[in-house]
Coordinates of C-alpha atoms in Angstrom, one line a residue:
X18 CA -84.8 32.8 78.4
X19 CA -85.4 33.9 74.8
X20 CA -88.3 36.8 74.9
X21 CA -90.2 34.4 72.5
X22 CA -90.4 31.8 75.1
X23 CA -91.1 34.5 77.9
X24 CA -94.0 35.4 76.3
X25 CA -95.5 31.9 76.0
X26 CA -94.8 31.1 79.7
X27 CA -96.5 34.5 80.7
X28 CA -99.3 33.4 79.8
X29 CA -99.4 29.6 80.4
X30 CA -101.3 29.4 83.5
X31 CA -103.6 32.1 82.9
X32 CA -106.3 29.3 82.4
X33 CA -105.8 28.6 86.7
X34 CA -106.4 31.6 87.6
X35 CA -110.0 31.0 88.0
X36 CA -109.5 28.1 90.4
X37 CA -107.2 29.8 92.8
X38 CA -108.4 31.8 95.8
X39 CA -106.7 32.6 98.9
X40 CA -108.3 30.6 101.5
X41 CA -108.9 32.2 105.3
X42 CA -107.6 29.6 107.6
X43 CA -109.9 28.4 110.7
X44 CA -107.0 27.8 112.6
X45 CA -103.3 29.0 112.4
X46 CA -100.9 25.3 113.1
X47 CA -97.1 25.4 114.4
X48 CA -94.9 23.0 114.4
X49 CA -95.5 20.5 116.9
X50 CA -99.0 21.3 117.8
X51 CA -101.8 18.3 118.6
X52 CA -104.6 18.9 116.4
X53 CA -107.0 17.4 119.8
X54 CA -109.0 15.3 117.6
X55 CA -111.1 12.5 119.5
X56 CA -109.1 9.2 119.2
X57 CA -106.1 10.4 117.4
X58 CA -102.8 12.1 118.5
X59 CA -102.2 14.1 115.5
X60 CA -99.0 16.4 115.6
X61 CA -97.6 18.8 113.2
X62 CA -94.3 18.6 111.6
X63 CA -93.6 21.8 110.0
X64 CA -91.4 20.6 106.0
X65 CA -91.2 23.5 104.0
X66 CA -89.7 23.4 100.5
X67 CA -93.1 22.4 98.2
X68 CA -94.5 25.1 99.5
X69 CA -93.4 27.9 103.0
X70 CA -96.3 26.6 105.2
X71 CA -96.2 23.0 104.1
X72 CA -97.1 20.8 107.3
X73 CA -97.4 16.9 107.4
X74 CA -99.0 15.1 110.0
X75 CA -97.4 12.2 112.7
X76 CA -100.0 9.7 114.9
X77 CA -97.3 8.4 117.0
X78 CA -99.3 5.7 118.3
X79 CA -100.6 4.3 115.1
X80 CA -96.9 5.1 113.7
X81 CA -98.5 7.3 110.8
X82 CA -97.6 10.1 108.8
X83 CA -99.9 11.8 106.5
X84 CA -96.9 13.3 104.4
X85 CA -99.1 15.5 102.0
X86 CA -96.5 16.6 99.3
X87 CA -93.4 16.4 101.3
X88 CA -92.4 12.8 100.8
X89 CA -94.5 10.8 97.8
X90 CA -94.1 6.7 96.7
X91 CA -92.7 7.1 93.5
X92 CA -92.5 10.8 92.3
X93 CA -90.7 14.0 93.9
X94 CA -92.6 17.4 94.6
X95 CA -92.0 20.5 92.6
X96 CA -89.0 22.1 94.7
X97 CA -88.6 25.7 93.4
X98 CA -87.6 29.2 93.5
X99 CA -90.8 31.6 93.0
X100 CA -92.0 35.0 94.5
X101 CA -93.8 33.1 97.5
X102 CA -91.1 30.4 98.7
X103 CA -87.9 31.2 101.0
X104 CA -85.0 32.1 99.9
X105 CA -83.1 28.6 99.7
X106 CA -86.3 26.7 99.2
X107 CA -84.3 23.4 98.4
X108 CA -82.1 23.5 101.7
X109 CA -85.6 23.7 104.1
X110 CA -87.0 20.9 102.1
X111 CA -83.8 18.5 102.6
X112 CA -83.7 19.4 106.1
X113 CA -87.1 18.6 106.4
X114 CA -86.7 15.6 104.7
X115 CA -83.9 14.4 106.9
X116 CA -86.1 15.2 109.7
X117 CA -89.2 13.3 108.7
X118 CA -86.9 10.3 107.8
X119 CA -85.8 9.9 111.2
X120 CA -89.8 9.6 112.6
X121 CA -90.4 6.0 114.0
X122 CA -93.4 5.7 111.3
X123 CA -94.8 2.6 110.2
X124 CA -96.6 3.9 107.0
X125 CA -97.1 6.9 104.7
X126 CA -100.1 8.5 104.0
X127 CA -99.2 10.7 101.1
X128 CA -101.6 13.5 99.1
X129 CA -100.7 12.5 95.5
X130 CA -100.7 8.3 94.5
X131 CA -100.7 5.9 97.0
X132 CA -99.9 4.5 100.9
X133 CA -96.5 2.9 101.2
X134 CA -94.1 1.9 104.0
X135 CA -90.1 2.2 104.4
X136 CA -89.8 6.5 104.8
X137 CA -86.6 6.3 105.8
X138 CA -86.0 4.7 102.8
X139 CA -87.9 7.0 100.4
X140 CA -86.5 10.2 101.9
X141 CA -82.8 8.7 101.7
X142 CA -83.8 7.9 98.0
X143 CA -84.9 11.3 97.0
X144 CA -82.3 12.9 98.6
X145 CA -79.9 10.9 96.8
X146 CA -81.9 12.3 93.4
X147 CA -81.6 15.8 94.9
X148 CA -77.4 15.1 95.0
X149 CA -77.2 14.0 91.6
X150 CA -79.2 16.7 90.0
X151 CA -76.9 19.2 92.0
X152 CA -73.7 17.3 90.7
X153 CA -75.7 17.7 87.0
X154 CA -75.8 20.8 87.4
X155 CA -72.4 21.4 88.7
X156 CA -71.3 20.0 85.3
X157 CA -73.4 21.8 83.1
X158 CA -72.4 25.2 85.0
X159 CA -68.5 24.3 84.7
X160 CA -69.1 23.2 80.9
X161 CA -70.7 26.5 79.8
X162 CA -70.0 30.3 79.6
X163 CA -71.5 32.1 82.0
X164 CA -74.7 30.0 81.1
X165 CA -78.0 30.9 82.2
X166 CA -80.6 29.2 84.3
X167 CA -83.0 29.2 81.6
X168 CA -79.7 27.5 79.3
X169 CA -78.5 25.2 82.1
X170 CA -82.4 23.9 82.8
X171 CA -82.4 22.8 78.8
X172 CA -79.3 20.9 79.1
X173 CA -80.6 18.8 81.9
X174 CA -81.5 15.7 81.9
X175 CA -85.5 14.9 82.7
X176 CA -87.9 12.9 82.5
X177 CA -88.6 13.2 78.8
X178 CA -86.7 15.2 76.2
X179 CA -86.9 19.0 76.5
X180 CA -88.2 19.3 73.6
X181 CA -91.9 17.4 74.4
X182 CA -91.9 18.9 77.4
X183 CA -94.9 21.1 77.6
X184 CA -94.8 24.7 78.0
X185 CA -96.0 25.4 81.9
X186 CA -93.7 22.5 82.5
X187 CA -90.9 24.1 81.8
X188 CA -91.2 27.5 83.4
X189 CA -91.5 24.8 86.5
X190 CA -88.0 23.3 85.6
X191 CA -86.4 26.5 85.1
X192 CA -87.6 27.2 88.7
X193 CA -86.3 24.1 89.9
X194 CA -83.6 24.2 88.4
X195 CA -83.0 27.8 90.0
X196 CA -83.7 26.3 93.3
X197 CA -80.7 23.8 92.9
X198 CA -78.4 27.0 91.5
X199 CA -79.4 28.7 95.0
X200 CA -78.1 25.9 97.2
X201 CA -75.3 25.4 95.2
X202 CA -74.8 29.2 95.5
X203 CA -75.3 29.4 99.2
X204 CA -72.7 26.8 99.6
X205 CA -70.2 28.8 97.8
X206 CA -70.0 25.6 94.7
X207 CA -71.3 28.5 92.0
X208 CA -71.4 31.9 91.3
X209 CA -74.0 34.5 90.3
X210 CA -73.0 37.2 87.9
X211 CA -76.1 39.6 88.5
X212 CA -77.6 41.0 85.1
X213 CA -80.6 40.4 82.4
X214 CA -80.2 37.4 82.8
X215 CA -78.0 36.0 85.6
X216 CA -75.2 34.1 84.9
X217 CA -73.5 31.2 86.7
X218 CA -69.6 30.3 87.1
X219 CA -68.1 27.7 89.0
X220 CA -66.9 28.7 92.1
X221 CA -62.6 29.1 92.5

């Protein structure tokens, strides 16, 4: 990205950093675990992509999921490439979503907005988004010259223009937008030309 910019998203969540801590856990969870709480079967269904350790949370008997950020009503979580996520953070979260969409679950018990029913629906849908931002990007990447990330995330199309959108935002795009270059890369649909920056190529 331009250094100007660089600069300005350096320093745009400075403001946070008094609110973040590293928590010590009381109890490490795997996959698959039940929590043992009185009157609820509570098992853990490991969906990275938001975040490495992301877990949601079936009751099989009450057909529930308390999805956390994994799978929300009407929005999508941040999916992105940063110095704490996995290498192809977008491939673990559509697998996980795949997986959670094939839970016999009733109703969704999200951590952002609001209950709703029909997962299998909802996790179909946002995969679907996921597909056409890839194919975006596919044409933005086979349009430009070697463009990159920072160029192909400003030629995307979002939720509002790119020019309102506010600063931290878009350091978040560009590393979603990264995210969707990786799966595209590991898939061999785009190449990396390593430098300062990175540039991408369409693939053959």
């Amino acid at each position: 990205m331009p250094d100007l910019t660089a600069q300005e998203l350096a320093g745009a969540s400075v403001m946070l950093r008094q609110f973040v801590t590293m928590a010590v856990p009381d109890r490490l969870i795997e996959d698959g675990d039940r929590l043992g709480l009185p009157g609820w079967d509570l098992r853990a269904v490991w969906t990275p992509g938001h975040s490495p350790g992301h877990l949601c949370f079936a009751e099989p008997e009450r057909r529930l999921l308390f999805s956390g950020d994994h799978v929300l009503a009407r929005i999508t979580p941040m999916v992105a490439v940063h110095p704490q996520s996995s290498p192809n953070p977008l491939a673990d979260y559509l697998d996980a979503l795949r997986l959670v969409g094939r839970l016999d679950v009733e109703e969704v018990l999200p951590a952002h907005e609001y209950r709703f029913l029909e997962l299998a629906a909802r996790a179909g849908h946002v995969i679907a988004h996921h597909e056409e931002r890839l194919a975006e990007i596919r044409r933005v990447v086979a349009d430009g010259d070697g463009p990159a990330c920072w160029d192909i995330a400003t030629r995307l199309s979002w939720s509002r223009p790119w020019e309102t959108i506010p600063t931290h935002m878009r350091r978040t795009a560009n590393g979603e937008t990264l995210a969707h270059l990786v799966w595209l890369e590991h898939r061999g649909q785009v190449i990396r030309v390593p430098g300062e920056p990175d540039r991408w190529y369409p693939a053959g």
